[in-house]
PDB file of C-alpha atoms in Angstrom:
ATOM      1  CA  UNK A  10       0.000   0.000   0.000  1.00  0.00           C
ATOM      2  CA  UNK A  11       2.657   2.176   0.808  1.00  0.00           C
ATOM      3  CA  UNK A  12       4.205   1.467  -2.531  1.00  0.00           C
ATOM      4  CA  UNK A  13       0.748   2.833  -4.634  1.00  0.00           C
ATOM      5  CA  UNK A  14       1.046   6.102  -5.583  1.00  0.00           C
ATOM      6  CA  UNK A  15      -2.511   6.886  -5.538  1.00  0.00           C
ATOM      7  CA  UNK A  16      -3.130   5.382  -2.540  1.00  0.00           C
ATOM      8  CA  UNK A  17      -0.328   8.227  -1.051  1.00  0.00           C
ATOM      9  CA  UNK A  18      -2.564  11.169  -1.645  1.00  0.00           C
ATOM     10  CA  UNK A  19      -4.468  10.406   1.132  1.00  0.00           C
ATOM     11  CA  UNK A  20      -2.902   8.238   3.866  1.00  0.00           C
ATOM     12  CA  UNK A  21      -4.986   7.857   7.336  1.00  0.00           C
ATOM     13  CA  UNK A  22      -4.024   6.870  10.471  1.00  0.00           C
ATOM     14  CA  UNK A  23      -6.810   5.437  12.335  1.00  0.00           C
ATOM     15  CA  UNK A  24      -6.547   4.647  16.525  1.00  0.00           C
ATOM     16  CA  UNK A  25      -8.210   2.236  18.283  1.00  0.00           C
ATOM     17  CA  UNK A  26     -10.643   5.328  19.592  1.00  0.00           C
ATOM     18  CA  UNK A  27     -11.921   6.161  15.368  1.00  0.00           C
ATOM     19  CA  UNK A  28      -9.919   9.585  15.643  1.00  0.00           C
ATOM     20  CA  UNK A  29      -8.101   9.484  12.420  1.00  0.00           C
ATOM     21  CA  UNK A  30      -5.174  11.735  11.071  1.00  0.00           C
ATOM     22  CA  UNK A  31      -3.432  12.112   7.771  1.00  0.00           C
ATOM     23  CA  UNK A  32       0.285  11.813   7.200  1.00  0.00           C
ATOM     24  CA  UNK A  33       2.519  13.896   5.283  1.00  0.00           C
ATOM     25  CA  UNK A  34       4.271  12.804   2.300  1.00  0.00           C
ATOM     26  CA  UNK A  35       7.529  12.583   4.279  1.00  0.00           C
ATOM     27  CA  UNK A  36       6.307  10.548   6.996  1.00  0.00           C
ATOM     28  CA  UNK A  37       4.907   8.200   4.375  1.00  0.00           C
ATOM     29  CA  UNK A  38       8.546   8.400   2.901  1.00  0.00           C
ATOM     30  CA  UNK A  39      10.129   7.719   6.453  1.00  0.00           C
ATOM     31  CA  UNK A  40       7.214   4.969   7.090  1.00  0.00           C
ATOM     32  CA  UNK A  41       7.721   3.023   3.666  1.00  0.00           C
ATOM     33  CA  UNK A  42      11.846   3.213   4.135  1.00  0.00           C
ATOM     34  CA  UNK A  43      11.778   1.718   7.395  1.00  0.00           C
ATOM     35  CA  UNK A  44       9.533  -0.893   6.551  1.00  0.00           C
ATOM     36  CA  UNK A  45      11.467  -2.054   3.498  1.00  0.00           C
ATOM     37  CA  UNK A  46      14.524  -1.987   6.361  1.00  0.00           C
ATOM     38  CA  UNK A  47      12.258  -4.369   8.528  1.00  0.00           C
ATOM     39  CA  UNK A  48      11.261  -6.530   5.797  1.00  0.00           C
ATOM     40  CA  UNK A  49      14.714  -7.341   4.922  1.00  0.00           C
ATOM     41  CA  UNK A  50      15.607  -8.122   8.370  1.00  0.00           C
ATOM     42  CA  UNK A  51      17.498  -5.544   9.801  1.00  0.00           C
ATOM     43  CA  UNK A  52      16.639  -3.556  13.052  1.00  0.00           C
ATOM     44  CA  UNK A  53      15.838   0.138  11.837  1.00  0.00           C
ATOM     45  CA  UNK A  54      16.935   2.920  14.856  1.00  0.00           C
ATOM     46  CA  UNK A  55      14.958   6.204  15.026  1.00  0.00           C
ATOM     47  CA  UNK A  56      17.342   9.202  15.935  1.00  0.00           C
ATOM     48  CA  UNK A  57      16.189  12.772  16.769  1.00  0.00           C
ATOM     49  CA  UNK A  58      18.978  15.531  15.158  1.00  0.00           C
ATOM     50  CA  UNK A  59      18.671  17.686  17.779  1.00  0.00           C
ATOM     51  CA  UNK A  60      18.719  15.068  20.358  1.00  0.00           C
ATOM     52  CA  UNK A  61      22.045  15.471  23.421  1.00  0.00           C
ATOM     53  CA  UNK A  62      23.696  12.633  23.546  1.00  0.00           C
ATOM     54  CA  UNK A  63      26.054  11.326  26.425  1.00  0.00           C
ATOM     55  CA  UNK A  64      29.585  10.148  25.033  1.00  0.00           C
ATOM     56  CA  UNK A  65      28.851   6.340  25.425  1.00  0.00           C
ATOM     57  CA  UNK A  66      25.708   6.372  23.099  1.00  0.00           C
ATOM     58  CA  UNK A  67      27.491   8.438  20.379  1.00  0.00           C
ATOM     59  CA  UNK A  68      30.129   5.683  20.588  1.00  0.00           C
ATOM     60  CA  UNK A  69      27.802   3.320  20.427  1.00  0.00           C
ATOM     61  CA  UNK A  70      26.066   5.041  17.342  1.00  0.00           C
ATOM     62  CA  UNK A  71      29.688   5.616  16.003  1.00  0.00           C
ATOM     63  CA  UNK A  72      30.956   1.822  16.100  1.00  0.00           C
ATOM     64  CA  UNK A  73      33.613   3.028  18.445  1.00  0.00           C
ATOM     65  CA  UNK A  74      35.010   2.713  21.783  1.00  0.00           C
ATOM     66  CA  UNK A  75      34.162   5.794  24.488  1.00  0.00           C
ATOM     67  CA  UNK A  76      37.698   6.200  24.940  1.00  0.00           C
ATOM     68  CA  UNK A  77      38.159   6.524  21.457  1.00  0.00           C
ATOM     69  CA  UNK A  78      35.426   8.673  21.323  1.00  0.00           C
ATOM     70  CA  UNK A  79      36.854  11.384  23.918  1.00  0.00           C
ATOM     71  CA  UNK A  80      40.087  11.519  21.453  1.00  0.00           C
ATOM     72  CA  UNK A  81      37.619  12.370  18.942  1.00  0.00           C
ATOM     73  CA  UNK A  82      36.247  15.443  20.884  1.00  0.00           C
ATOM     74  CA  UNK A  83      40.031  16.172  22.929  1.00  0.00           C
ATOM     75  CA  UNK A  84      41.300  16.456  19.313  1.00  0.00           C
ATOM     76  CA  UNK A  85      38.487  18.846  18.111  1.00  0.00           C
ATOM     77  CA  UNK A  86      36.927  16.496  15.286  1.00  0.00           C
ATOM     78  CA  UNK A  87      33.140  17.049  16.447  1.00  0.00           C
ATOM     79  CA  UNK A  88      31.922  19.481  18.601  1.00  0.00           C
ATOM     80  CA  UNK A  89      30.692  18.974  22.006  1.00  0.00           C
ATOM     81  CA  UNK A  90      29.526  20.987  25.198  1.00  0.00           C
ATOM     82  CA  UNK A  91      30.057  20.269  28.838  1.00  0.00           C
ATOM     83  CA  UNK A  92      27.378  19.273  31.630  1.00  0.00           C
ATOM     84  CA  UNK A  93      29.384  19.551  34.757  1.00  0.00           C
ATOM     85  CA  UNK A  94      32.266  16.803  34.055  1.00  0.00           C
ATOM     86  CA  UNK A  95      30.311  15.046  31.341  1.00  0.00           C
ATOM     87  CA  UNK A  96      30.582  15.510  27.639  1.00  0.00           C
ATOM     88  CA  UNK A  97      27.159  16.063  25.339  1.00  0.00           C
ATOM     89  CA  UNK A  98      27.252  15.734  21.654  1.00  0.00           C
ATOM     90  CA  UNK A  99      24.484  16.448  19.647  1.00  0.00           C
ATOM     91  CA  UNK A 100      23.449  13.774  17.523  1.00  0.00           C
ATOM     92  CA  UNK A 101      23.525  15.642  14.374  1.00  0.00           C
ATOM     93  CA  UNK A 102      27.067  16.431  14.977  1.00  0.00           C
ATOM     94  CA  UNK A 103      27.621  12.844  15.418  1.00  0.00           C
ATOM     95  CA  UNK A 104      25.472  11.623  12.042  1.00  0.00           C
ATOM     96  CA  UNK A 105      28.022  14.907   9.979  1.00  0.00           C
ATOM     97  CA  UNK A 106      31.145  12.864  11.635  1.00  0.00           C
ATOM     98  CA  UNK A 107      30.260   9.531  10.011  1.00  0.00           C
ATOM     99  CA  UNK A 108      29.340  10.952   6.411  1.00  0.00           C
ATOM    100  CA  UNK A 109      32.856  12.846   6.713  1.00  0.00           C
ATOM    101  CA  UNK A 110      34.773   9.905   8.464  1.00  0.00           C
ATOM    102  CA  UNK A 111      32.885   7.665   5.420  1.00  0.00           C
ATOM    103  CA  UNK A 112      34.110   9.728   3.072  1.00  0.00           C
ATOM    104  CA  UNK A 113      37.377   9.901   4.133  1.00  0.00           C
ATOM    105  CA  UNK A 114      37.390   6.281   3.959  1.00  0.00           C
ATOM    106  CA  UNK A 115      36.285   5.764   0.516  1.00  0.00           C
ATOM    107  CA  UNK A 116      38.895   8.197  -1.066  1.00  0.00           C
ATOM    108  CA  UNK A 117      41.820   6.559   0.930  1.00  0.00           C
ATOM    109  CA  UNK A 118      40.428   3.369  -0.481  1.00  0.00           C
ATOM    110  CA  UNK A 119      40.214   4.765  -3.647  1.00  0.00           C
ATOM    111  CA  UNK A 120      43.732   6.051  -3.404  1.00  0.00           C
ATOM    112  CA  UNK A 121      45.058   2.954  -2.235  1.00  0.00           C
ATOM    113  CA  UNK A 122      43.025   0.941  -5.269  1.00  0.00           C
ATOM    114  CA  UNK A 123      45.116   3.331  -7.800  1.00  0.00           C
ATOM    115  CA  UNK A 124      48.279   3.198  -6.111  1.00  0.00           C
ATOM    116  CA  UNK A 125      48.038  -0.980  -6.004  1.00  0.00           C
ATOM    117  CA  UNK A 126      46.579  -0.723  -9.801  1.00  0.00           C
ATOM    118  CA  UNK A 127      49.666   1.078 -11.172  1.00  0.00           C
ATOM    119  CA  UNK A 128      52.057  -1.210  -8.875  1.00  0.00           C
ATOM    120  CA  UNK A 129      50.785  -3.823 -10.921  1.00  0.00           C
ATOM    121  CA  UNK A 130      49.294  -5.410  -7.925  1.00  0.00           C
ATOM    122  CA  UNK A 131      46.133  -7.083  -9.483  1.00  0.00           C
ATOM    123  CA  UNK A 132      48.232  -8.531 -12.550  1.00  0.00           C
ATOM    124  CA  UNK A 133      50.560 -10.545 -10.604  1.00  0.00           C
ATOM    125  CA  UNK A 134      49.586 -13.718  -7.852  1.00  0.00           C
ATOM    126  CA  UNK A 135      48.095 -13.062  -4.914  1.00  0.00           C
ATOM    127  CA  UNK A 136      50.538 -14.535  -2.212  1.00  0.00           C
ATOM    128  CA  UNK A 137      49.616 -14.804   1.872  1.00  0.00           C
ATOM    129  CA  UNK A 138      52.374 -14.041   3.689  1.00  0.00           C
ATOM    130  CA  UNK A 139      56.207 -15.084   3.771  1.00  0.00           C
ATOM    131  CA  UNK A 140      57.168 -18.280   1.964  1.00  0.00           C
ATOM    132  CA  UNK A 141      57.887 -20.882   4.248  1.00  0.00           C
ATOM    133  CA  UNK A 142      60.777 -23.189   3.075  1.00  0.00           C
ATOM    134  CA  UNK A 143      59.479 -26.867   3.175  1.00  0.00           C
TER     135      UNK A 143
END
């Protein structure tokens, strides 16, 4: 239903009580993403922008250790403010890091892909480590 184009000029919400209310084109959007998410089998997270978060849930949104995290922050890659002793980062600051740390990622790939191309890497046998003699 989600999918139908017609049926997305008009999309109710109904509650149990009858009251009924109509959802915007990008809650549909939002709606029919995560449940394509879902129906593959993967957990789908919802994740305010504006929302505070402490340092161990944006290393846990990050991938990354906490300690790791506070060298982050110490080394002034993502901005932060201070609640007494403890550190806040806002989670929008924390979603920019990733597309920038991503990126980051896929040119030194990149680079690393050219360097191993014109090396000659790919042409010649793959080999795992020292020879061994037998």
């Amino acid at each position: 239903m989600l999918g139908d184009r017609h049926a997305r000029d008009r999309f109710e919400l109904r509650g149990k009580d009858g009251r009924t209310t109509i959802l915007s084109a990008p809650m549909l959007s939002l709606i029919e993403q995560a449940a394509r998410i879902v129906a593959q089998g993967t957990a789908v997270d919802v994740l305010a922008r504006d929302k505070e978060l402490t340092s161990q849930e944006a290393a846990a949104l990050l991938g990354v250790s906490r300690q790791y995290l506070i060298r982050v922050l110490d080394r002034g890659d993502m901005p932060f403010t201070r609640t007494g002793n403890h550190r806040r980062i806002r989670s929008a600051d924390v979603l920019d890091y990733i597309t920038l740390r991503d990126a980051s990622r896929r040119t030194a790939l990149a680079e690393l892909t050219q360097d191993t191309q014109q090396a000659g890497g790919y042409e010649s046998p793959a080999t795992l480590g020292p020879r061994r003699p037998r």
